[in-house]
mmCIF file of C-alpha atoms and ligand atoms in Angstrom:
data_model
loop_
_atom_site.group_PDB
_atom_site.id
_atom_site.type_symbol
_atom_site.label_atom_id
_atom_site.label_comp_id
_atom_site.label_asym_id
_atom_site.label_seq_id
_atom_site.Cartn_x
_atom_site.Cartn_y
_atom_site.Cartn_z
ATOM 1 C CA MET A 1 54.402 41.788 77.839
ATOM 2 C CA VAL A 2 58.104 41.449 78.605
ATOM 3 C CA ILE A 3 60.093 44.112 80.433
ATOM 4 C CA VAL A 4 63.745 43.979 79.411
ATOM 5 C CA MET A 5 66.147 45.426 82.000
ATOM 6 C CA ARG A 6 69.372 47.204 81.079
ATOM 7 C CA GLU A 7 72.607 45.240 81.200
ATOM 8 C CA GLY A 8 73.913 45.501 84.748
ATOM 9 C CA ALA A 9 70.631 46.825 86.182
ATOM 10 C CA GLU A 10 70.682 46.967 90.004
ATOM 11 C CA ALA A 11 68.870 44.264 91.969
ATOM 12 C CA SER A 12 66.790 47.001 93.601
ATOM 13 C CA GLU A 13 65.694 48.264 90.166
ATOM 14 C CA ILE A 14 64.571 44.786 89.126
ATOM 15 C CA GLU A 15 62.711 44.345 92.411
ATOM 16 C CA ARG A 16 60.979 47.682 91.883
ATOM 17 C CA VAL A 17 59.756 46.545 88.471
ATOM 18 C CA VAL A 18 58.496 43.266 89.969
ATOM 19 C CA ARG A 19 56.606 45.240 92.635
ATOM 20 C CA ALA A 20 55.138 47.597 90.059
ATOM 21 C CA VAL A 21 53.770 44.612 88.129
ATOM 22 C CA GLU A 22 52.224 43.167 91.292
ATOM 23 C CA GLU A 23 50.688 46.498 92.271
ATOM 24 C CA LEU A 24 48.835 46.508 88.941
ATOM 25 C CA GLY A 25 47.259 43.163 89.844
ATOM 26 C CA LEU A 26 49.425 41.316 87.283
ATOM 27 C CA ARG A 27 51.812 38.397 87.769
ATOM 28 C CA PRO A 28 55.563 38.960 87.318
ATOM 29 C CA HIS A 29 57.879 36.146 86.176
ATOM 30 C CA ARG A 30 61.500 37.117 86.596
ATOM 31 C CA SER A 31 64.272 35.557 84.544
ATOM 32 C CA ASP A 32 67.908 36.432 85.200
ATOM 33 C CA GLY A 33 70.017 35.845 82.103
ATOM 34 C CA GLU A 34 73.794 36.011 81.965
ATOM 35 C CA LEU A 35 73.749 39.566 80.605
ATOM 36 C CA ARG A 36 70.416 40.982 81.628
ATOM 37 C CA SER A 37 67.225 40.236 83.506
ATOM 38 C CA VAL A 38 63.755 40.298 82.048
ATOM 39 C CA VAL A 39 60.403 40.361 83.798
ATOM 40 C CA GLY A 40 57.501 38.664 82.064
ATOM 41 C CA VAL A 41 54.102 40.170 82.801
ATOM 42 C CA VAL A 42 51.190 37.763 82.834
ATOM 43 C CA GLY A 43 47.602 38.997 82.947
ATOM 44 C CA ASP A 44 45.433 41.377 80.943
ATOM 45 C CA VAL A 45 47.801 44.060 79.654
ATOM 46 C CA SER A 46 45.587 45.155 76.762
ATOM 47 C CA ARG A 47 44.811 48.552 78.297
ATOM 48 C CA LEU A 48 48.205 49.061 79.910
ATOM 49 C CA SER A 49 50.675 51.524 78.417
ATOM 50 C CA GLU A 50 54.330 50.512 78.058
ATOM 51 C CA GLU A 51 55.149 53.933 79.568
ATOM 52 C CA VAL A 52 54.207 52.679 83.034
ATOM 53 C CA PHE A 53 57.331 50.524 83.041
ATOM 54 C CA LEU A 54 59.535 52.494 80.675
ATOM 55 C CA ARG A 55 59.803 55.293 83.177
ATOM 56 C CA LEU A 56 61.141 53.057 85.946
ATOM 57 C CA PRO A 57 64.927 53.137 86.432
ATOM 58 C CA GLY A 58 66.889 50.302 84.839
ATOM 59 C CA VAL A 59 64.242 49.460 82.233
ATOM 60 C CA GLU A 60 65.565 49.362 78.674
ATOM 61 C CA GLN A 61 62.643 48.131 76.639
ATOM 62 C CA VAL A 62 59.077 46.882 76.932
ATOM 63 C CA VAL A 63 58.016 44.302 74.369
ATOM 64 C CA ARG A 64 54.358 43.525 73.734
ATOM 65 C CA LEU A 65 54.037 39.907 72.620
ATOM 66 C CA GLU A 66 51.712 38.964 69.789
ATOM 67 C CA GLN A 67 51.669 35.255 70.598
ATOM 68 C CA PRO A 68 49.286 33.840 73.210
ATOM 69 C CA TYR A 69 52.200 32.151 75.018
ATOM 70 C CA LYS A 70 54.431 34.535 76.949
ATOM 71 C CA LEU A 71 56.888 32.763 79.256
ATOM 72 C CA ALA A 72 57.639 30.218 76.511
ATOM 73 C CA SER A 73 58.381 32.879 73.931
ATOM 74 C CA ARG A 74 61.913 33.606 72.741
ATOM 75 C CA ALA A 75 61.586 37.230 73.867
ATOM 76 C CA PHE A 76 61.360 36.089 77.481
ATOM 77 C CA ARG A 77 64.878 34.593 77.332
ATOM 78 C CA PRO A 78 66.573 35.598 74.058
ATOM 79 C CA GLU A 79 69.798 33.718 74.871
ATOM 80 C CA GLY A 80 67.913 30.388 75.134
ATOM 81 C CA SER A 81 67.255 28.152 78.132
ATOM 82 C CA ARG A 82 69.473 25.428 79.453
ATOM 83 C CA VAL A 83 67.772 22.712 81.442
ATOM 84 C CA TRP A 84 69.636 20.318 83.728
ATOM 85 C CA ALA A 85 68.691 16.672 83.427
ATOM 86 C CA GLY A 86 70.476 15.743 86.656
ATOM 87 C CA PRO A 87 74.133 16.520 85.804
ATOM 88 C CA VAL A 88 73.477 16.757 82.047
ATOM 89 C CA GLU A 89 72.882 20.118 80.396
ATOM 90 C CA VAL A 90 70.208 20.176 77.690
ATOM 91 C CA GLY A 91 70.091 23.253 75.471
ATOM 92 C CA GLY A 92 73.808 24.066 75.572
ATOM 93 C CA PRO A 93 76.191 23.465 72.663
ATOM 94 C CA GLY A 94 76.478 19.737 73.444
ATOM 95 C CA ILE A 95 73.721 17.567 71.980
ATOM 96 C CA VAL A 96 72.276 15.027 74.411
ATOM 97 C CA VAL A 97 71.379 11.477 73.404
ATOM 98 C CA MET A 98 68.680 10.017 75.675
ATOM 99 C CA ALA A 99 68.249 6.316 75.034
ATOM 100 C CA GLY A 100 66.821 3.156 76.528
ATOM 101 C CA PRO A 101 63.903 0.796 76.226
ATOM 102 C CA CYS A 102 60.342 1.863 75.557
ATOM 103 C CA SER A 103 59.292 0.009 78.715
ATOM 104 C CA VAL A 104 61.124 -1.160 81.792
ATOM 105 C CA GLU A 105 60.393 -4.893 81.533
ATOM 106 C CA SER A 106 62.626 -6.527 84.142
ATOM 107 C CA ARG A 107 65.715 -5.806 86.224
ATOM 108 C CA GLU A 108 67.913 -7.802 83.887
ATOM 109 C CA GLN A 109 66.572 -6.119 80.732
ATOM 110 C CA LEU A 110 66.884 -2.610 82.149
ATOM 111 C CA LEU A 111 70.369 -2.969 83.628
ATOM 112 C CA GLU A 112 71.625 -4.510 80.400
ATOM 113 C CA ALA A 113 70.032 -1.751 78.310
ATOM 114 C CA ALA A 114 71.331 1.002 80.607
ATOM 115 C CA GLN A 115 74.913 -0.251 80.467
ATOM 116 C CA ALA A 116 74.690 -0.730 76.700
ATOM 117 C CA VAL A 117 73.323 2.751 75.936
ATOM 118 C CA ARG A 118 75.991 4.321 78.125
ATOM 119 C CA GLU A 119 78.685 2.435 76.260
ATOM 120 C CA ALA A 120 77.100 3.517 72.964
ATOM 121 C CA GLY A 121 77.367 7.190 74.005
ATOM 122 C CA ALA A 122 73.993 8.108 75.515
ATOM 123 C CA ALA A 123 74.184 10.581 78.422
ATOM 124 C CA VAL A 124 70.613 10.067 79.696
ATOM 125 C CA LEU A 125 68.656 6.839 80.246
ATOM 126 C CA ARG A 126 65.021 6.638 79.115
ATOM 127 C CA GLY A 127 62.528 3.958 80.109
ATOM 128 C CA GLY A 128 58.805 3.824 80.764
ATOM 129 C CA ALA A 129 57.423 2.532 84.071
ATOM 130 C CA PHE A 130 53.881 3.872 83.618
ATOM 131 C CA LYS A 131 52.954 3.148 79.988
ATOM 132 C CA PRO A 132 50.195 4.931 78.054
ATOM 133 C CA ARG A 133 49.166 2.010 75.822
ATOM 134 C CA THR A 134 46.499 2.413 73.161
ATOM 135 C CA SER A 135 44.949 -0.935 74.110
ATOM 136 C CA PRO A 136 44.071 -1.780 77.717
ATOM 137 C CA TYR A 137 45.158 -5.370 76.960
ATOM 138 C CA SER A 138 48.748 -4.375 76.116
ATOM 139 C CA PHE A 139 51.567 -4.418 78.704
ATOM 140 C CA GLN A 140 50.904 -1.482 81.026
ATOM 141 C CA GLY A 141 54.375 -1.155 82.552
ATOM 142 C CA LEU A 142 55.807 -2.173 85.936
ATOM 143 C CA GLY A 143 54.666 1.035 87.671
ATOM 144 C CA ALA A 144 56.410 1.852 90.957
ATOM 145 C CA GLU A 145 58.647 -1.220 90.676
ATOM 146 C CA GLY A 146 59.845 0.125 87.316
ATOM 147 C CA LEU A 147 60.774 3.422 88.975
ATOM 148 C CA ARG A 148 62.884 1.603 91.573
ATOM 149 C CA LEU A 149 64.680 -0.287 88.795
ATOM 150 C CA LEU A 150 65.359 2.981 86.952
ATOM 151 C CA ALA A 151 66.888 4.425 90.122
ATOM 152 C CA GLU A 152 69.088 1.339 90.441
ATOM 153 C CA ALA A 153 70.175 1.673 86.795
ATOM 154 C CA ARG A 154 71.085 5.307 87.425
ATOM 155 C CA GLN A 155 73.091 4.365 90.462
ATOM 156 C CA ARG A 156 75.013 1.727 88.501
ATOM 157 C CA THR A 157 75.656 3.756 85.333
ATOM 158 C CA GLY A 158 75.577 7.355 86.559
ATOM 159 C CA LEU A 159 73.066 8.186 83.815
ATOM 160 C CA PRO A 160 70.188 10.464 84.819
ATOM 161 C CA VAL A 161 66.730 9.099 84.091
ATOM 162 C CA VAL A 162 63.779 10.370 82.069
ATOM 163 C CA THR A 163 60.483 8.538 82.530
ATOM 164 C CA GLU A 164 56.820 9.236 81.843
ATOM 165 C CA VAL A 165 54.240 10.385 84.349
ATOM 166 C CA MET A 166 50.628 9.951 83.277
ATOM 167 C CA ALA A 167 48.491 11.236 86.135
ATOM 168 C CA PRO A 168 48.595 14.297 88.414
ATOM 169 C CA GLN A 169 48.383 12.112 91.518
ATOM 170 C CA GLU A 170 51.506 10.203 90.421
ATOM 171 C CA VAL A 171 53.710 13.264 89.913
ATOM 172 C CA GLU A 172 55.097 13.228 93.446
ATOM 173 C CA LEU A 173 56.035 9.541 93.266
ATOM 174 C CA VAL A 174 57.655 9.738 89.827
ATOM 175 C CA ALA A 175 59.510 12.933 90.795
ATOM 176 C CA GLU A 176 61.079 11.070 93.740
ATOM 177 C CA TYR A 177 62.858 8.725 91.333
ATOM 178 C CA ALA A 178 63.231 10.501 87.987
ATOM 179 C CA ASP A 179 65.562 13.317 86.936
ATOM 180 C CA VAL A 180 63.195 14.416 84.162
ATOM 181 C CA LEU A 181 59.426 13.861 84.005
ATOM 182 C CA GLN A 182 58.134 12.962 80.562
ATOM 183 C CA VAL A 183 54.669 13.999 79.393
ATOM 184 C CA GLY A 184 53.539 11.684 76.619
ATOM 185 C CA THR A 185 51.914 12.763 73.390
ATOM 186 C CA ARG A 186 48.500 11.598 74.623
ATOM 187 C CA ASN A 187 48.743 13.837 77.687
ATOM 188 C CA MET A 188 50.066 17.028 76.140
ATOM 189 C CA GLN A 189 46.781 18.764 76.858
ATOM 190 C CA ASN A 190 46.067 17.118 80.201
ATOM 191 C CA PHE A 191 45.929 20.475 81.901
ATOM 192 C CA SER A 192 45.580 19.104 85.449
ATOM 193 C CA LEU A 193 48.788 17.139 84.881
ATOM 194 C CA LEU A 194 50.581 20.172 83.428
ATOM 195 C CA LYS A 195 49.572 22.333 86.403
ATOM 196 C CA GLU A 196 50.790 19.703 88.857
ATOM 197 C CA LEU A 197 54.102 19.507 86.953
ATOM 198 C CA GLY A 198 54.476 23.237 87.520
ATOM 199 C CA ARG A 199 55.020 22.315 91.171
ATOM 200 C CA ALA A 200 57.057 19.138 90.637
ATOM 201 C CA GLY A 201 60.517 20.579 91.265
ATOM 202 C CA LYS A 202 61.963 18.475 88.422
ATOM 203 C CA PRO A 203 62.380 19.304 84.727
ATOM 204 C CA VAL A 204 59.665 18.280 82.297
ATOM 205 C CA LEU A 205 60.117 16.736 78.847
ATOM 206 C CA LEU A 206 56.947 17.737 77.016
ATOM 207 C CA LYS A 207 56.153 15.665 73.959
ATOM 208 C CA ARG A 208 54.157 17.263 71.195
ATOM 209 C CA GLY A 209 50.587 16.006 71.002
ATOM 210 C CA MET A 210 50.165 13.818 67.934
ATOM 211 C CA SER A 211 47.546 16.225 66.583
ATOM 212 C CA ALA A 212 48.775 19.410 68.199
ATOM 213 C CA THR A 213 49.815 22.553 66.365
ATOM 214 C CA VAL A 214 53.063 24.240 67.352
ATOM 215 C CA GLU A 215 51.049 26.956 69.072
ATOM 216 C CA GLU A 216 49.073 24.428 71.141
ATOM 217 C CA TRP A 217 52.336 22.725 72.070
ATOM 218 C CA LEU A 218 53.900 25.982 73.265
ATOM 219 C CA LEU A 219 50.732 26.821 75.194
ATOM 220 C CA ALA A 220 51.010 23.436 76.928
ATOM 221 C CA ALA A 221 54.584 24.400 77.889
ATOM 222 C CA GLU A 222 53.209 27.735 79.094
ATOM 223 C CA TYR A 223 50.996 25.854 81.589
ATOM 224 C CA VAL A 224 54.049 24.264 83.210
ATOM 225 C CA LEU A 225 56.065 27.498 83.141
ATOM 226 C CA SER A 226 53.269 29.680 84.484
ATOM 227 C CA HIS A 227 52.648 27.242 87.335
ATOM 228 C CA GLY A 228 56.174 27.730 88.615
ATOM 229 C CA ASN A 229 58.468 25.319 86.769
ATOM 230 C CA PRO A 230 60.982 27.048 84.459
ATOM 231 C CA ASP A 231 62.584 23.784 83.283
ATOM 232 C CA VAL A 232 60.802 22.496 80.204
ATOM 233 C CA ILE A 233 62.315 20.545 77.299
ATOM 234 C CA LEU A 234 60.161 20.186 74.187
ATOM 235 C CA CYS A 235 60.114 16.914 72.231
ATOM 236 C CA GLU A 236 58.976 16.570 68.623
ATOM 237 C CA ARG A 237 57.859 12.940 68.157
ATOM 238 C CA GLY A 238 55.909 13.030 64.915
ATOM 239 C CA ILE A 239 52.350 14.030 64.129
ATOM 240 C CA ARG A 240 49.389 12.249 62.556
ATOM 241 C CA THR A 241 48.923 12.718 58.845
ATOM 242 C CA PHE A 242 47.254 10.793 56.009
ATOM 243 C CA GLU A 243 50.495 8.860 55.548
ATOM 244 C CA HIS A 244 50.457 5.433 57.189
ATOM 245 C CA ALA A 245 53.653 4.000 55.742
ATOM 246 C CA THR A 246 55.364 5.407 58.813
ATOM 247 C CA ARG A 247 53.811 5.414 62.307
ATOM 248 C CA ASN A 248 53.745 9.222 62.354
ATOM 249 C CA THR A 249 55.163 11.996 60.192
ATOM 250 C CA LEU A 250 58.246 13.622 61.686
ATOM 251 C CA ASP A 251 57.715 17.380 61.521
ATOM 252 C CA LEU A 252 61.357 18.375 61.335
ATOM 253 C CA SER A 253 60.560 21.921 60.293
ATOM 254 C CA ALA A 254 59.053 22.340 63.748
ATOM 255 C CA VAL A 255 62.580 22.175 65.200
ATOM 256 C CA PRO A 256 64.050 25.378 63.686
ATOM 257 C CA LEU A 257 60.614 26.998 63.905
ATOM 258 C CA VAL A 258 60.220 26.348 67.618
ATOM 259 C CA LYS A 259 63.829 27.376 68.243
ATOM 260 C CA ARG A 260 62.881 30.767 66.763
ATOM 261 C CA LEU A 261 59.566 31.091 68.576
ATOM 262 C CA SER A 262 60.731 29.827 71.960
ATOM 263 C CA HIS A 263 63.796 29.791 74.212
ATOM 264 C CA LEU A 264 63.113 26.213 75.338
ATOM 265 C CA PRO A 265 65.423 23.342 74.308
ATOM 266 C CA VAL A 266 63.991 21.024 71.642
ATOM 267 C CA VAL A 267 64.748 17.316 71.305
ATOM 268 C CA VAL A 268 63.573 14.899 68.634
ATOM 269 C CA ASP A 269 62.273 11.348 69.062
ATOM 270 C CA PRO A 270 62.868 9.588 65.735
ATOM 271 C CA SER A 271 61.606 6.267 67.162
ATOM 272 C CA HIS A 272 57.950 7.164 67.710
ATOM 273 C CA ALA A 273 58.100 9.543 64.740
ATOM 274 C CA THR A 274 58.799 6.723 62.275
ATOM 275 C CA GLY A 275 57.875 3.463 64.012
ATOM 276 C CA LEU A 276 60.599 1.704 61.988
ATOM 277 C CA TRP A 277 64.104 1.136 63.345
ATOM 278 C CA GLU A 278 65.596 1.390 59.842
ATOM 279 C CA LEU A 279 64.493 5.044 59.657
ATOM 280 C CA VAL A 280 65.608 6.017 63.147
ATOM 281 C CA THR A 281 69.260 6.779 62.368
ATOM 282 C CA PRO A 282 68.645 8.803 59.180
ATOM 283 C CA MET A 283 65.993 10.892 60.946
ATOM 284 C CA ALA A 284 68.207 11.315 64.018
ATOM 285 C CA LEU A 285 70.964 12.715 61.784
ATOM 286 C CA ALA A 286 68.507 15.028 60.059
ATOM 287 C CA ALA A 287 67.265 16.218 63.457
ATOM 288 C CA VAL A 288 70.798 17.146 64.512
ATOM 289 C CA ALA A 289 71.280 19.017 61.232
ATOM 290 C CA ALA A 290 67.971 20.829 61.839
ATOM 291 C CA GLY A 291 69.180 22.143 65.187
ATOM 292 C CA ALA A 292 67.824 19.685 67.744
ATOM 293 C CA ASP A 293 69.353 19.923 71.224
ATOM 294 C CA GLY A 294 68.943 16.210 71.818
ATOM 295 C CA LEU A 295 67.588 12.876 70.636
ATOM 296 C CA LEU A 296 65.253 10.464 72.417
ATOM 297 C CA VAL A 297 65.861 6.984 71.032
ATOM 298 C CA GLU A 298 64.340 3.620 71.907
ATOM 299 C CA VAL A 299 66.961 0.901 72.348
ATOM 300 C CA HIS A 300 66.398 -2.702 73.459
ATOM 301 C CA PRO A 301 68.989 -5.437 74.074
ATOM 302 C CA ASP A 302 66.806 -7.738 71.955
ATOM 303 C CA PRO A 303 64.162 -5.771 70.037
ATOM 304 C CA SER A 304 62.399 -8.964 68.860
ATOM 305 C CA GLN A 305 61.526 -9.728 72.501
ATOM 306 C CA ALA A 306 60.418 -6.206 73.498
ATOM 307 C CA LEU A 307 57.072 -5.919 75.313
ATOM 308 C CA SER A 308 56.408 -2.608 73.544
ATOM 309 C CA ASP A 309 57.662 -0.819 70.433
ATOM 310 C CA GLY A 310 60.173 -3.508 69.398
ATOM 311 C CA ARG A 311 59.688 -2.673 65.711
ATOM 312 C CA GLN A 312 61.118 0.806 66.207
ATOM 313 C CA SER A 313 63.803 -0.103 68.753
ATOM 314 C CA LEU A 314 67.492 -0.095 67.847
ATOM 315 C CA ARG A 315 69.981 -2.703 68.957
ATOM 316 C CA PRO A 316 72.723 -1.145 71.124
ATOM 317 C CA ASP A 317 75.394 -1.616 68.434
ATOM 318 C CA ARG A 318 73.234 0.409 66.053
ATOM 319 C CA LEU A 319 72.914 3.160 68.649
ATOM 320 C CA ALA A 320 76.706 3.321 68.884
ATOM 321 C CA ARG A 321 76.886 3.871 65.122
ATOM 322 C CA LEU A 322 74.103 6.464 65.287
ATOM 323 C CA VAL A 323 76.023 8.415 67.947
ATOM 324 C CA GLU A 324 79.223 8.368 65.864
ATOM 325 C CA GLN A 325 77.428 9.628 62.777
ATOM 326 C CA ALA A 326 75.392 12.171 64.740
ATOM 327 C CA ASP A 327 78.647 13.535 66.162
ATOM 328 C CA ALA A 328 79.970 14.089 62.623
ATOM 329 C CA VAL A 329 76.785 15.944 61.662
ATOM 330 C CA ALA A 330 76.912 17.926 64.898
ATOM 331 C CA GLN A 331 80.511 18.996 64.212
ATOM 332 C CA ALA A 332 79.395 20.246 60.802
ATOM 333 C CA VAL A 333 76.980 22.643 62.527
ATOM 334 C CA GLY A 334 79.444 23.682 65.233
ATOM 335 C CA ARG A 335 78.219 21.345 67.951
ATOM 336 C CA TRP A 336 79.039 17.888 69.327
ATOM 337 C CA ILE A 337 77.395 14.934 71.033
ATOM 338 C CA LEU A 338 77.721 15.211 74.807
ATOM 339 C CA ARG A 339 79.339 11.921 75.876
ATOM 340 C CA PRO A 340 78.499 10.335 79.225
ATOM 341 C CA GLU A 341 82.179 10.342 80.231
ATOM 342 C CA HIS A 342 82.250 14.128 79.808
ATOM 343 C CA VAL A 343 79.353 14.730 82.141
ATOM 344 C CA ALA A 344 80.603 16.397 85.311
ATOM 345 C CA ALA A 345 80.361 14.051 88.272
ATOM 346 C CA PRO A 346 79.093 16.630 90.797
ATOM 347 C CA ARG A 347 75.559 17.765 90.028
ATOM 348 C CA ARG A 348 75.909 21.235 88.554
ATOM 349 C CA ALA A 349 72.294 21.979 89.359
ATOM 350 C CA ALA A 350 72.849 21.144 93.028
ATOM 351 C CA ALA A 351 76.064 23.186 93.094
ATOM 352 C CA ALA A 352 74.116 26.157 91.707
ATOM 353 C CA GLY A 353 71.772 25.830 94.689
ATOM 354 C CA ARG A 354 68.734 24.702 92.712
HETATM 355 C C1 PEP B 401 57.326 6.741 74.844
HETATM 356 O O1 PEP B 401 58.223 7.599 74.850
HETATM 357 O O2 PEP B 401 57.529 5.541 75.107
HETATM 358 C C2 PEP B 401 55.967 7.139 74.420
HETATM 359 C C3 PEP B 401 54.894 6.487 74.835
HETATM 360 O O3 PEP B 401 55.978 8.180 73.565
HETATM 361 P P1 PEP B 401 54.762 9.035 72.920
HETATM 362 O O4 PEP B 401 54.039 9.642 74.074
HETATM 363 O O5 PEP B 401 55.491 10.024 72.075
HETATM 364 O O6 PEP B 401 53.917 8.075 72.114
HETATM 365 MN MN1 MN B 402 57.576 3.658 73.039
#
């Protein structure tokens, strides 16, 4: 259930609604939008009449939600959410390119990649330190050393960093270094991890499970939201189908669908979705046309030498071309690619007291 307050409702009226929810043994989740506030009600509301809230001052409307996810639903924040990846806004009109190597392999490789993706127009650096590899014999990532290198790359380029966290007990460590914590496809339903991320104090980039339905994906987001973290970015990265000519099948229709169902920003990863670098740019352009708020792209200074996912990694010069073309597509749908040089130097999130 979502209680929608009137435009310009008094703070005391909103607080009264929050108290009323608590007094009924339910959990209130308040969200203050630019125009109006809403209070999400979590708990068993099946026998509760809307009237209980409708008669409180300042309440405009009470919406009963059909979907099992509540805080992730569009009704909870009709104007859409904007999530700050360090100084970079995700979910606003500017489309954010997040790029970098699949894995942090060495200091030299990462610093070269970071500089190159910035020059190509990426506003966020990606790179895995803890790697969820299918085989235990594959390169497992540099771990904590990789996190330190990512922090150094951020310091040198000014790009905020997104990196994966695989285990609940590693959340605190990864959150010390990263601007955004990535949940990989294999962990989308690791509920202990999702609960811990609710308390992480950093935004979460939640990849869609490779066999997850849209509803399961939004319920995974609901775990993070309901455990106290309002900053979730969804990432469509392809799902498993009978088709093996590509690594996964990019479910592009999920982008406009999820934008309707949820207020959360949605980004697309055309690298893992296709597994083939030749398909990355066309699918990135299609994602922008479909309404994606960002792209997550694997880029390596020398893809033939990559320790993971070289086959799907772009060379930096190809990323530069992708960004140019994506900007043209973005302009056609009334948006643009957010360039690193246009990112405000002072951290907006910090300035807003968050
Ligand atoms: C990655 O981003 O490097 C990664 C492992 O992605 P996914 O979880 O989507 O396979
Ligand atoms: Mn990868």
